[in-house]
PDB file of C-alpha atoms in Angstrom:
ATOM      1  CA  MET A   7      39.982 -51.903  37.606  1.00  0.00           C
ATOM      2  CA  GLY A   8      40.925 -48.274  37.846  1.00  0.00           C
ATOM      3  CA  ASN A   9      43.926 -48.459  35.617  1.00  0.00           C
ATOM      4  CA  GLU A  10      42.498 -49.664  32.331  1.00  0.00           C
ATOM      5  CA  TYR A  11      42.327 -47.045  29.628  1.00  0.00           C
ATOM      6  CA  ARG A  12      40.891 -47.088  26.148  1.00  0.00           C
ATOM      7  CA  ILE A  13      43.079 -45.782  23.349  1.00  0.00           C
ATOM      8  CA  ALA A  14      41.703 -45.456  19.817  1.00  0.00           C
ATOM      9  CA  LEU A  15      43.828 -45.482  16.670  1.00  0.00           C
ATOM     10  CA  ALA A  16      42.515 -43.356  13.825  1.00  0.00           C
ATOM     11  CA  GLY A  17      44.086 -42.390  10.526  1.00  0.00           C
ATOM     12  CA  ASN A  18      43.966 -42.432   6.747  1.00  0.00           C
ATOM     13  CA  PRO A  19      44.148 -45.813   5.016  1.00  0.00           C
ATOM     14  CA  ASN A  20      47.732 -47.089   4.669  1.00  0.00           C
ATOM     15  CA  THR A  21      49.317 -44.901   7.291  1.00  0.00           C
ATOM     16  CA  GLY A  22      50.336 -47.929   9.309  1.00  0.00           C
ATOM     17  CA  LYS A  23      47.638 -48.002  11.994  1.00  0.00           C
ATOM     18  CA  SER A  24      47.469 -51.761  11.957  1.00  0.00           C
ATOM     19  CA  THR A  25      51.266 -52.064  11.897  1.00  0.00           C
ATOM     20  CA  LEU A  26      51.436 -49.821  14.953  1.00  0.00           C
ATOM     21  CA  PHE A  27      48.631 -51.753  16.587  1.00  0.00           C
ATOM     22  CA  ASN A  28      50.392 -55.069  16.037  1.00  0.00           C
ATOM     23  CA  ALA A  29      53.789 -53.770  17.103  1.00  0.00           C
ATOM     24  CA  LEU A  30      52.397 -52.369  20.337  1.00  0.00           C
ATOM     25  CA  THR A  31      50.104 -55.224  21.262  1.00  0.00           C
ATOM     26  CA  GLY A  32      52.225 -58.055  19.959  1.00  0.00           C
ATOM     27  CA  LEU A  33      49.160 -59.364  18.164  1.00  0.00           C
ATOM     28  CA  ARG A  34      49.159 -60.313  14.558  1.00  0.00           C
ATOM     29  CA  GLN A  35      46.030 -58.854  13.169  1.00  0.00           C
ATOM     30  CA  HIS A  36      46.167 -59.467   9.469  1.00  0.00           C
ATOM     31  CA  THR A  37      47.511 -56.475   7.615  1.00  0.00           C
ATOM     32  CA  GLY A  38      46.798 -56.469   3.939  1.00  0.00           C
ATOM     33  CA  ASN A  39      46.199 -53.531   1.724  1.00  0.00           C
ATOM     34  CA  TRP A  40      42.714 -53.229   0.412  1.00  0.00           C
ATOM     35  CA  ALA A  41      39.877 -50.873   0.975  1.00  0.00           C
ATOM     36  CA  GLY A  42      37.888 -51.406   4.125  1.00  0.00           C
ATOM     37  CA  LYS A  43      40.221 -54.121   5.372  1.00  0.00           C
ATOM     38  CA  THR A  44      39.813 -53.195   8.990  1.00  0.00           C
ATOM     39  CA  VAL A  45      36.129 -53.768   9.275  1.00  0.00           C
ATOM     40  CA  SER A  46      35.302 -54.288  12.891  1.00  0.00           C
ATOM     41  CA  LEU A  47      37.295 -52.834  15.737  1.00  0.00           C
ATOM     42  CA  ALA A  48      40.329 -54.943  16.541  1.00  0.00           C
ATOM     43  CA  GLN A  49      41.274 -54.755  20.176  1.00  0.00           C
ATOM     44  CA  GLY A  50      44.484 -55.526  22.059  1.00  0.00           C
ATOM     45  CA  ASN A  51      46.246 -54.629  25.270  1.00  0.00           C
ATOM     46  CA  VAL A  52      49.549 -52.976  26.133  1.00  0.00           C
ATOM     47  CA  GLN A  53      50.984 -52.801  29.626  1.00  0.00           C
ATOM     48  CA  HIS A  54      52.832 -49.642  30.554  1.00  0.00           C
ATOM     49  CA  LYS A  55      53.918 -48.472  33.986  1.00  0.00           C
ATOM     50  CA  GLY A  56      51.249 -50.467  35.756  1.00  0.00           C
ATOM     51  CA  LYS A  57      48.502 -49.283  33.449  1.00  0.00           C
ATOM     52  CA  THR A  58      46.670 -51.306  30.869  1.00  0.00           C
ATOM     53  CA  PHE A  59      46.060 -49.573  27.572  1.00  0.00           C
ATOM     54  CA  GLN A  60      43.292 -51.170  25.547  1.00  0.00           C
ATOM     55  CA  LEU A  61      43.999 -50.282  21.945  1.00  0.00           C
ATOM     56  CA  PHE A  62      41.192 -50.102  19.391  1.00  0.00           C
ATOM     57  CA  ASP A  63      42.149 -50.115  15.740  1.00  0.00           C
ATOM     58  CA  LEU A  64      39.551 -48.013  13.876  1.00  0.00           C
ATOM     59  CA  PRO A  65      38.900 -48.390  10.138  1.00  0.00           C
ATOM     60  CA  GLY A  66      41.151 -46.217   7.968  1.00  0.00           C
ATOM     61  CA  THR A  67      39.340 -43.175   6.612  1.00  0.00           C
ATOM     62  CA  TYR A  68      40.127 -39.912   4.859  1.00  0.00           C
ATOM     63  CA  SER A  69      37.374 -38.147   6.707  1.00  0.00           C
ATOM     64  CA  LEU A  70      34.768 -38.664   9.381  1.00  0.00           C
ATOM     65  CA  PHE A  71      31.918 -36.903   7.613  1.00  0.00           C
ATOM     66  CA  SER A  72      31.142 -38.359   4.223  1.00  0.00           C
ATOM     67  CA  ASN A  73      28.912 -41.092   5.557  1.00  0.00           C
ATOM     68  CA  SER A  74      30.401 -44.386   4.504  1.00  0.00           C
ATOM     69  CA  THR A  75      30.110 -47.225   6.992  1.00  0.00           C
ATOM     70  CA  ASP A  76      33.818 -47.142   7.862  1.00  0.00           C
ATOM     71  CA  GLU A  77      33.681 -43.469   8.620  1.00  0.00           C
ATOM     72  CA  GLU A  78      30.595 -43.857  10.708  1.00  0.00           C
ATOM     73  CA  VAL A  79      32.155 -46.636  12.770  1.00  0.00           C
ATOM     74  CA  ALA A  80      35.252 -44.527  13.380  1.00  0.00           C
ATOM     75  CA  ARG A  81      33.309 -41.353  14.100  1.00  0.00           C
ATOM     76  CA  ASN A  82      30.824 -42.967  16.448  1.00  0.00           C
ATOM     77  CA  TYR A  83      33.591 -44.604  18.378  1.00  0.00           C
ATOM     78  CA  ILE A  84      35.492 -41.367  18.913  1.00  0.00           C
ATOM     79  CA  VAL A  85      32.418 -39.266  19.671  1.00  0.00           C
ATOM     80  CA  PHE A  86      30.161 -41.587  21.632  1.00  0.00           C
ATOM     81  CA  ASP A  87      32.382 -44.262  23.122  1.00  0.00           C
ATOM     82  CA  LYS A  88      34.874 -41.629  24.113  1.00  0.00           C
ATOM     83  CA  PRO A  89      38.257 -43.290  24.290  1.00  0.00           C
ATOM     84  CA  ASP A  90      40.544 -41.873  26.984  1.00  0.00           C
ATOM     85  CA  VAL A  91      43.063 -40.942  24.323  1.00  0.00           C
ATOM     86  CA  THR A  92      42.771 -40.923  20.537  1.00  0.00           C
ATOM     87  CA  LEU A  93      45.922 -41.494  18.511  1.00  0.00           C
ATOM     88  CA  VAL A  94      45.763 -40.037  15.040  1.00  0.00           C
ATOM     89  CA  VAL A  95      48.283 -41.811  12.851  1.00  0.00           C
ATOM     90  CA  LEU A  96      49.618 -39.687   9.991  1.00  0.00           C
ATOM     91  CA  ASP A  97      51.797 -40.623   7.049  1.00  0.00           C
ATOM     92  CA  ALA A  98      54.944 -38.494   7.259  1.00  0.00           C
ATOM     93  CA  THR A  99      55.293 -38.526   3.490  1.00  0.00           C
ATOM     94  CA  SER A 100      51.934 -36.923   2.764  1.00  0.00           C
ATOM     95  CA  MET A 101      51.166 -34.652   5.647  1.00  0.00           C
ATOM     96  CA  GLU A 102      48.882 -32.275   3.790  1.00  0.00           C
ATOM     97  CA  ARG A 103      46.341 -34.933   2.939  1.00  0.00           C
ATOM     98  CA  ASN A 104      46.566 -36.531   6.370  1.00  0.00           C
ATOM     99  CA  PHE A 105      46.023 -33.325   8.317  1.00  0.00           C
ATOM    100  CA  ASN A 106      42.460 -33.117   7.096  1.00  0.00           C
ATOM    101  CA  LEU A 107      41.518 -36.039   9.298  1.00  0.00           C
ATOM    102  CA  ALA A 108      43.722 -34.858  12.167  1.00  0.00           C
ATOM    103  CA  LEU A 109      41.934 -31.508  12.293  1.00  0.00           C
ATOM    104  CA  GLN A 110      38.564 -33.225  12.241  1.00  0.00           C
ATOM    105  CA  VAL A 111      39.529 -35.361  15.222  1.00  0.00           C
ATOM    106  CA  LEU A 112      40.880 -32.329  17.104  1.00  0.00           C
ATOM    107  CA  GLU A 113      37.472 -30.748  16.676  1.00  0.00           C
ATOM    108  CA  MET A 114      35.686 -33.756  18.128  1.00  0.00           C
ATOM    109  CA  THR A 115      37.629 -34.670  21.207  1.00  0.00           C
ATOM    110  CA  ARG A 116      40.208 -33.322  23.606  1.00  0.00           C
ATOM    111  CA  ASN A 117      42.798 -35.939  24.427  1.00  0.00           C
ATOM    112  CA  VAL A 118      44.565 -36.499  21.157  1.00  0.00           C
ATOM    113  CA  VAL A 119      48.096 -37.551  20.292  1.00  0.00           C
ATOM    114  CA  ILE A 120      49.291 -37.050  16.729  1.00  0.00           C
ATOM    115  CA  CYS A 121      51.628 -39.889  15.678  1.00  0.00           C
ATOM    116  CA  ILE A 122      53.631 -39.142  12.608  1.00  0.00           C
ATOM    117  CA  ASN A 123      54.432 -42.565  11.257  1.00  0.00           C
ATOM    118  CA  LEU A 124      56.777 -43.724   8.487  1.00  0.00           C
ATOM    119  CA  ILE A 125      59.302 -41.206   9.705  1.00  0.00           C
ATOM    120  CA  ASP A 126      62.245 -43.182   8.315  1.00  0.00           C
ATOM    121  CA  GLU A 127      60.601 -43.199   4.899  1.00  0.00           C
ATOM    122  CA  ALA A 128      60.246 -39.411   5.142  1.00  0.00           C
ATOM    123  CA  ASP A 129      63.938 -39.128   6.087  1.00  0.00           C
ATOM    124  CA  LYS A 130      64.823 -41.038   2.949  1.00  0.00           C
ATOM    125  CA  GLN A 131      62.803 -38.600   0.884  1.00  0.00           C
ATOM    126  CA  GLY A 132      64.430 -35.632   2.572  1.00  0.00           C
ATOM    127  CA  ILE A 133      61.250 -34.539   4.358  1.00  0.00           C
ATOM    128  CA  VAL A 134      61.959 -32.776   7.647  1.00  0.00           C
ATOM    129  CA  ILE A 135      59.179 -32.500  10.189  1.00  0.00           C
ATOM    130  CA  ASN A 136      59.341 -30.049  13.074  1.00  0.00           C
ATOM    131  CA  GLU A 137      57.249 -31.801  15.696  1.00  0.00           C
ATOM    132  CA  ARG A 138      57.755 -29.074  18.316  1.00  0.00           C
ATOM    133  CA  LEU A 139      56.305 -26.423  16.060  1.00  0.00           C
ATOM    134  CA  LEU A 140      53.398 -28.732  15.240  1.00  0.00           C
ATOM    135  CA  THR A 141      52.811 -29.437  18.932  1.00  0.00           C
ATOM    136  CA  ASN A 142      52.619 -25.715  19.621  1.00  0.00           C
ATOM    137  CA  ARG A 143      50.315 -24.976  16.728  1.00  0.00           C
ATOM    138  CA  LEU A 144      47.970 -27.915  17.286  1.00  0.00           C
ATOM    139  CA  GLY A 145      47.856 -27.796  21.072  1.00  0.00           C
ATOM    140  CA  VAL A 146      48.349 -31.550  21.425  1.00  0.00           C
ATOM    141  CA  PRO A 147      51.477 -33.731  21.552  1.00  0.00           C
ATOM    142  CA  VAL A 148      52.995 -34.610  18.188  1.00  0.00           C
ATOM    143  CA  ILE A 149      55.288 -37.654  18.174  1.00  0.00           C
ATOM    144  CA  LYS A 150      57.413 -39.024  15.364  1.00  0.00           C
ATOM    145  CA  ILE A 151      57.479 -42.794  15.128  1.00  0.00           C
ATOM    146  CA  SER A 152      58.310 -45.667  12.857  1.00  0.00           C
ATOM    147  CA  ALA A 153      55.882 -48.484  13.560  1.00  0.00           C
ATOM    148  CA  ARG A 154      57.791 -50.840  11.291  1.00  0.00           C
ATOM    149  CA  ASN A 155      61.063 -50.384  13.175  1.00  0.00           C
ATOM    150  CA  LYS A 156      59.469 -49.748  16.555  1.00  0.00           C
ATOM    151  CA  LYS A 157      61.064 -46.324  16.784  1.00  0.00           C
ATOM    152  CA  GLY A 158      59.586 -43.731  19.097  1.00  0.00           C
ATOM    153  CA  PHE A 159      57.454 -46.174  21.101  1.00  0.00           C
ATOM    154  CA  PRO A 160      58.751 -45.298  24.607  1.00  0.00           C
ATOM    155  CA  MET A 161      58.062 -41.632  23.905  1.00  0.00           C
ATOM    156  CA  LEU A 162      54.593 -42.436  22.583  1.00  0.00           C
ATOM    157  CA  LEU A 163      53.623 -44.617  25.550  1.00  0.00           C
ATOM    158  CA  ASP A 164      55.000 -42.056  27.997  1.00  0.00           C
ATOM    159  CA  THR A 165      53.046 -39.289  26.351  1.00  0.00           C
ATOM    160  CA  ILE A 166      49.818 -41.282  26.574  1.00  0.00           C
ATOM    161  CA  ASP A 167      50.623 -41.990  30.210  1.00  0.00           C
ATOM    162  CA  ARG A 168      51.239 -38.321  30.948  1.00  0.00           C
ATOM    163  CA  ILE A 169      47.943 -37.308  29.361  1.00  0.00           C
ATOM    164  CA  LEU A 170      46.135 -39.870  31.509  1.00  0.00           C
ATOM    165  CA  THR A 171      47.794 -38.653  34.701  1.00  0.00           C
ATOM    166  CA  GLY A 172      47.091 -35.043  33.773  1.00  0.00           C
ATOM    167  CA  ALA A 173      50.772 -34.111  33.439  1.00  0.00           C
ATOM    168  CA  ILE A 174      50.075 -33.004  29.879  1.00  0.00           C
ATOM    169  CA  GLU A 175      46.981 -30.997  29.131  1.00  0.00           C
ATOM    170  CA  CYS A 176      45.626 -31.030  25.598  1.00  0.00           C
ATOM    171  CA  ASN A 177      44.192 -27.863  24.121  1.00  0.00           C
ATOM    172  CA  PRO A 178      43.377 -28.895  20.580  1.00  0.00           C
ATOM    173  CA  VAL A 179      43.324 -26.062  18.071  1.00  0.00           C
ATOM    174  CA  GLN A 180      39.835 -25.350  16.733  1.00  0.00           C
ATOM    175  CA  THR A 181      39.244 -24.616  13.088  1.00  0.00           C
ATOM    176  CA  THR A 182      37.847 -21.119  12.609  1.00  0.00           C
ATOM    177  CA  TYR A 183      35.191 -20.919   9.933  1.00  0.00           C
ATOM    178  CA  PRO A 184      34.067 -17.988   7.790  1.00  0.00           C
ATOM    179  CA  VAL A 185      32.184 -15.275   9.690  1.00  0.00           C
ATOM    180  CA  GLU A 186      28.678 -16.311   8.655  1.00  0.00           C
ATOM    181  CA  ILE A 187      29.249 -19.869   9.850  1.00  0.00           C
ATOM    182  CA  GLU A 188      30.781 -18.689  13.121  1.00  0.00           C
ATOM    183  CA  GLU A 189      27.743 -16.464  13.706  1.00  0.00           C
ATOM    184  CA  GLN A 190      25.373 -19.370  13.233  1.00  0.00           C
ATOM    185  CA  ILE A 191      27.453 -21.504  15.579  1.00  0.00           C
ATOM    186  CA  LYS A 192      27.191 -18.813  18.222  1.00  0.00           C
ATOM    187  CA  LYS A 193      23.414 -18.812  17.819  1.00  0.00           C
ATOM    188  CA  ILE A 194      22.842 -22.526  18.235  1.00  0.00           C
ATOM    189  CA  GLU A 195      25.744 -23.626  20.416  1.00  0.00           C
ATOM    190  CA  PRO A 196      24.164 -22.589  23.748  1.00  0.00           C
ATOM    191  CA  LYS A 197      20.954 -24.465  22.887  1.00  0.00           C
ATOM    192  CA  VAL A 198      22.852 -27.541  21.775  1.00  0.00           C
ATOM    193  CA  SER A 199      24.891 -27.399  24.925  1.00  0.00           C
ATOM    194  CA  GLU A 200      21.703 -27.302  27.014  1.00  0.00           C
ATOM    195  CA  LEU A 201      20.380 -30.397  25.266  1.00  0.00           C
ATOM    196  CA  ILE A 202      23.446 -32.600  25.232  1.00  0.00           C
ATOM    197  CA  GLY A 203      25.225 -31.389  28.343  1.00  0.00           C
ATOM    198  CA  SER A 204      28.962 -31.634  28.523  1.00  0.00           C
ATOM    199  CA  HIS A 205      29.052 -35.161  27.160  1.00  0.00           C
ATOM    200  CA  LEU A 206      29.923 -34.061  23.626  1.00  0.00           C
ATOM    201  CA  SER A 207      31.526 -30.981  22.166  1.00  0.00           C
ATOM    202  CA  ALA A 208      28.625 -28.570  21.608  1.00  0.00           C
ATOM    203  CA  ARG A 209      30.596 -26.742  18.942  1.00  0.00           C
ATOM    204  CA  TRP A 210      31.150 -29.933  17.032  1.00  0.00           C
ATOM    205  CA  VAL A 211      27.488 -30.981  17.217  1.00  0.00           C
ATOM    206  CA  SER A 212      26.455 -27.457  16.146  1.00  0.00           C
ATOM    207  CA  LEU A 213      28.700 -27.719  13.111  1.00  0.00           C
ATOM    208  CA  ARG A 214      27.176 -31.040  12.139  1.00  0.00           C
ATOM    209  CA  LEU A 215      23.683 -29.626  12.530  1.00  0.00           C
ATOM    210  CA  LEU A 216      24.631 -26.784  10.190  1.00  0.00           C
ATOM    211  CA  ASP A 217      25.926 -29.468   7.831  1.00  0.00           C
ATOM    212  CA  GLY A 218      22.505 -31.106   7.890  1.00  0.00           C
ATOM    213  CA  ASP A 219      24.063 -34.390   9.019  1.00  0.00           C
ATOM    214  CA  GLU A 220      21.017 -36.596   9.572  1.00  0.00           C
ATOM    215  CA  THR A 221      22.865 -39.781  10.404  1.00  0.00           C
ATOM    216  CA  LEU A 222      24.365 -37.984  13.371  1.00  0.00           C
ATOM    217  CA  LEU A 223      20.929 -36.844  14.514  1.00  0.00           C
ATOM    218  CA  GLU A 224      19.653 -40.411  14.350  1.00  0.00           C
ATOM    219  CA  GLU A 225      22.678 -41.636  16.258  1.00  0.00           C
ATOM    220  CA  LEU A 226      22.209 -38.926  18.882  1.00  0.00           C
ATOM    221  CA  SER A 227      18.569 -39.744  19.510  1.00  0.00           C
ATOM    222  CA  LYS A 228      19.368 -43.462  19.631  1.00  0.00           C
ATOM    223  CA  ARG A 229      22.112 -42.941  22.205  1.00  0.00           C
ATOM    224  CA  PHE A 230      20.239 -40.458  24.315  1.00  0.00           C
ATOM    225  CA  VAL A 231      17.109 -42.582  24.476  1.00  0.00           C
ATOM    226  CA  GLN A 232      19.230 -45.497  25.680  1.00  0.00           C
ATOM    227  CA  GLU A 233      20.811 -43.375  28.364  1.00  0.00           C
ATOM    228  CA  GLY A 234      17.490 -41.932  29.448  1.00  0.00           C
ATOM    229  CA  GLU A 235      15.974 -45.335  30.117  1.00  0.00           C
TER     230      GLU A 235
ATOM    231  CA  MET B  19      52.045 -18.965 -17.569  1.00  0.00           C
ATOM    232  CA  ASP B  20      50.645 -15.639 -18.798  1.00  0.00           C
ATOM    233  CA  VAL B  21      47.944 -17.247 -20.852  1.00  0.00           C
ATOM    234  CA  SER B  22      45.847 -19.019 -18.268  1.00  0.00           C
ATOM    235  CA  LYS B  23      42.312 -20.059 -18.921  1.00  0.00           C
ATOM    236  CA  MET B  24      39.447 -21.663 -17.117  1.00  0.00           C
ATOM    237  CA  ILE B  25      38.616 -25.254 -17.868  1.00  0.00           C
ATOM    238  CA  LYS B  26      36.663 -28.067 -16.293  1.00  0.00           C
ATOM    239  CA  LEU B  27      38.664 -31.004 -14.999  1.00  0.00           C
ATOM    240  CA  VAL B  28      36.814 -33.277 -17.411  1.00  0.00           C
ATOM    241  CA  ASN B  29      38.336 -31.337 -20.325  1.00  0.00           C
ATOM    242  CA  GLY B  30      41.896 -31.596 -19.072  1.00  0.00           C
ATOM    243  CA  GLU B  31      44.467 -33.399 -21.210  1.00  0.00           C
ATOM    244  CA  LYS B  32      47.162 -35.736 -19.976  1.00  0.00           C
ATOM    245  CA  GLY B  33      49.988 -33.735 -18.424  1.00  0.00           C
ATOM    246  CA  ASN B  34      47.874 -30.661 -17.695  1.00  0.00           C
ATOM    247  CA  PHE B  35      48.148 -28.976 -14.359  1.00  0.00           C
ATOM    248  CA  ILE B  36      44.973 -27.299 -13.187  1.00  0.00           C
ATOM    249  CA  ARG B  37      44.532 -25.067 -10.156  1.00  0.00           C
ATOM    250  CA  ILE B  38      41.039 -25.606  -8.800  1.00  0.00           C
ATOM    251  CA  THR B  39      38.878 -22.486  -8.553  1.00  0.00           C
ATOM    252  CA  SER B  40      35.434 -23.929  -7.824  1.00  0.00           C
ATOM    253  CA  LEU B  41      33.507 -27.103  -7.043  1.00  0.00           C
ATOM    254  CA  ASN B  42      29.905 -26.967  -8.151  1.00  0.00           C
ATOM    255  CA  LEU B  43      28.704 -29.921  -6.131  1.00  0.00           C
ATOM    256  CA  ASP B  44      26.700 -30.303  -2.956  1.00  0.00           C
ATOM    257  CA  GLY B  45      26.254 -32.614  -0.047  1.00  0.00           C
ATOM    258  CA  VAL B  46      28.103 -35.829   0.537  1.00  0.00           C
ATOM    259  CA  MET B  47      29.902 -35.868  -2.805  1.00  0.00           C
ATOM    260  CA  ARG B  48      31.232 -32.347  -2.262  1.00  0.00           C
ATOM    261  CA  ARG B  49      32.405 -33.296   1.187  1.00  0.00           C
ATOM    262  CA  ARG B  50      34.063 -36.440  -0.100  1.00  0.00           C
ATOM    263  CA  LEU B  51      35.927 -34.627  -2.862  1.00  0.00           C
ATOM    264  CA  LEU B  52      37.088 -31.955  -0.429  1.00  0.00           C
ATOM    265  CA  ASP B  53      38.315 -34.683   1.908  1.00  0.00           C
ATOM    266  CA  LEU B  54      40.267 -36.300  -0.908  1.00  0.00           C
ATOM    267  CA  GLY B  55      42.054 -33.028  -1.614  1.00  0.00           C
ATOM    268  CA  PHE B  56      39.982 -31.422  -4.371  1.00  0.00           C
ATOM    269  CA  VAL B  57      39.937 -28.069  -2.621  1.00  0.00           C
ATOM    270  CA  VAL B  58      40.006 -24.582  -4.076  1.00  0.00           C
ATOM    271  CA  GLY B  59      43.621 -23.597  -4.688  1.00  0.00           C
ATOM    272  CA  ALA B  60      44.905 -27.164  -4.995  1.00  0.00           C
ATOM    273  CA  ILE B  61      46.872 -28.009  -8.122  1.00  0.00           C
ATOM    274  CA  VAL B  62      45.687 -31.157  -9.852  1.00  0.00           C
ATOM    275  CA  GLU B  63      47.643 -33.042 -12.492  1.00  0.00           C
ATOM    276  CA  VAL B  64      45.848 -35.009 -15.193  1.00  0.00           C
ATOM    277  CA  ILE B  65      47.581 -38.397 -15.084  1.00  0.00           C
ATOM    278  CA  ARG B  66      45.703 -40.377 -17.710  1.00  0.00           C
ATOM    279  CA  LYS B  67      42.396 -40.788 -19.426  1.00  0.00           C
ATOM    280  CA  SER B  68      40.647 -44.057 -20.010  1.00  0.00           C
ATOM    281  CA  PRO B  69      39.988 -44.988 -23.655  1.00  0.00           C
ATOM    282  CA  LEU B  70      36.535 -43.440 -23.727  1.00  0.00           C
ATOM    283  CA  GLY B  71      37.590 -40.448 -21.678  1.00  0.00           C
ATOM    284  CA  ASP B  72      35.641 -41.450 -18.583  1.00  0.00           C
ATOM    285  CA  PRO B  73      36.894 -41.855 -15.900  1.00  0.00           C
ATOM    286  CA  ILE B  74      40.013 -39.690 -15.721  1.00  0.00           C
ATOM    287  CA  ALA B  75      42.823 -40.168 -13.223  1.00  0.00           C
ATOM    288  CA  PHE B  76      44.137 -37.119 -11.414  1.00  0.00           C
ATOM    289  CA  ARG B  77      46.979 -36.607  -8.995  1.00  0.00           C
ATOM    290  CA  VAL B  78      45.991 -34.515  -6.060  1.00  0.00           C
ATOM    291  CA  SER B  79      48.100 -34.071  -2.918  1.00  0.00           C
ATOM    292  CA  GLN B  80      50.371 -36.975  -3.883  1.00  0.00           C
ATOM    293  CA  THR B  81      47.562 -39.416  -4.500  1.00  0.00           C
ATOM    294  CA  THR B  82      46.044 -40.684  -7.704  1.00  0.00           C
ATOM    295  CA  ILE B  83      42.277 -40.472  -7.787  1.00  0.00           C
ATOM    296  CA  ALA B  84      39.999 -41.271 -10.698  1.00  0.00           C
ATOM    297  CA  LEU B  85      36.800 -39.319 -11.109  1.00  0.00           C
ATOM    298  CA  ARG B  86      33.786 -40.012 -13.275  1.00  0.00           C
ATOM    299  CA  LYS B  87      32.557 -37.408 -15.704  1.00  0.00           C
ATOM    300  CA  GLU B  88      29.622 -36.694 -13.383  1.00  0.00           C
ATOM    301  CA  GLU B  89      32.013 -35.227 -10.842  1.00  0.00           C
ATOM    302  CA  SER B  90      34.933 -33.969 -12.912  1.00  0.00           C
ATOM    303  CA  SER B  91      32.585 -31.903 -15.099  1.00  0.00           C
ATOM    304  CA  LYS B  92      31.538 -29.993 -12.008  1.00  0.00           C
ATOM    305  CA  ILE B  93      35.027 -28.982 -10.922  1.00  0.00           C
ATOM    306  CA  GLU B  94      36.524 -25.909 -12.529  1.00  0.00           C
ATOM    307  CA  GLY B  95      40.036 -24.620 -12.533  1.00  0.00           C
ATOM    308  CA  GLU B  96      42.658 -22.510 -14.149  1.00  0.00           C
ATOM    309  CA  LEU B  97      44.901 -24.272 -16.635  1.00  0.00           C
ATOM    310  CA  LEU B  98      48.542 -23.691 -15.768  1.00  0.00           C
ATOM    311  CA  LEU B  99      50.413 -24.136 -19.015  1.00  0.00           C
ATOM    312  CA  ASN B 100      53.850 -24.645 -17.550  1.00  0.00           C
ATOM    313  CA  GLY B 101      52.542 -26.882 -14.883  1.00  0.00           C
ATOM    314  CA  GLU B 102      54.482 -24.866 -12.316  1.00  0.00           C
TER     315      GLU B 102
END
């Protein structure tokens, strides 16, 4: 089955991930509005141009670092299970808050599409979003959609398709940190890279090590022991 | 606007606008607050206080978030009198 691809949906709570998921897959996963609603990973398929996209709806989070279970589930999926493409769903009406998560995902993985959802709501509020400018600055496709009204879906599916075929290459922008942090990254990144190979982003793992993120260390040793067996 | 002064978020009164200048927290809680939008330079509005003054609800990047005294006493900012 060479044409099945895994697509993960990440985003802040209440940005419409589940609405998008349901609209695309035709499933009716229950969408309510309370914290931690999406507990396990819901999964559904979409057919597009002879390919099967397996969509995974990740729990809604504001971050992927603060160590709650939801965040860990979402982070581990993106980092270790490596979906072919990760869709980051943003709320068009509060971009500033949502970009925090988007930048974190761009640091972790390469093939990312930024979906700006609730675009009709933003229109109503007079918010104008320049997706071309964002695409240039972020180095990955930025698509405006309305999951509720199924607007922008052909464009979204085509973009995913073109990433998979290599027609679009993603070069996600990397956050630059203050000089002292960058210096430390430079010191440990080659060693990290030696240990983990090209499987994960060495820069990202280095940053987490500098953070003192022990849950990641545990996860790493768990995964690498499994693979080594 | 001329007379600005430093206060802790916990001492803010309803309607105050405070521009954050420092977070004196570490680890996971610091990370979490940063993720929620309590970053240096952000302007926070004091929305309401609970009867005993703890917790306090703040608006930060278009979201209302309530913090306990434990956290809000560790965040400092500049009181903007006109709210900007």
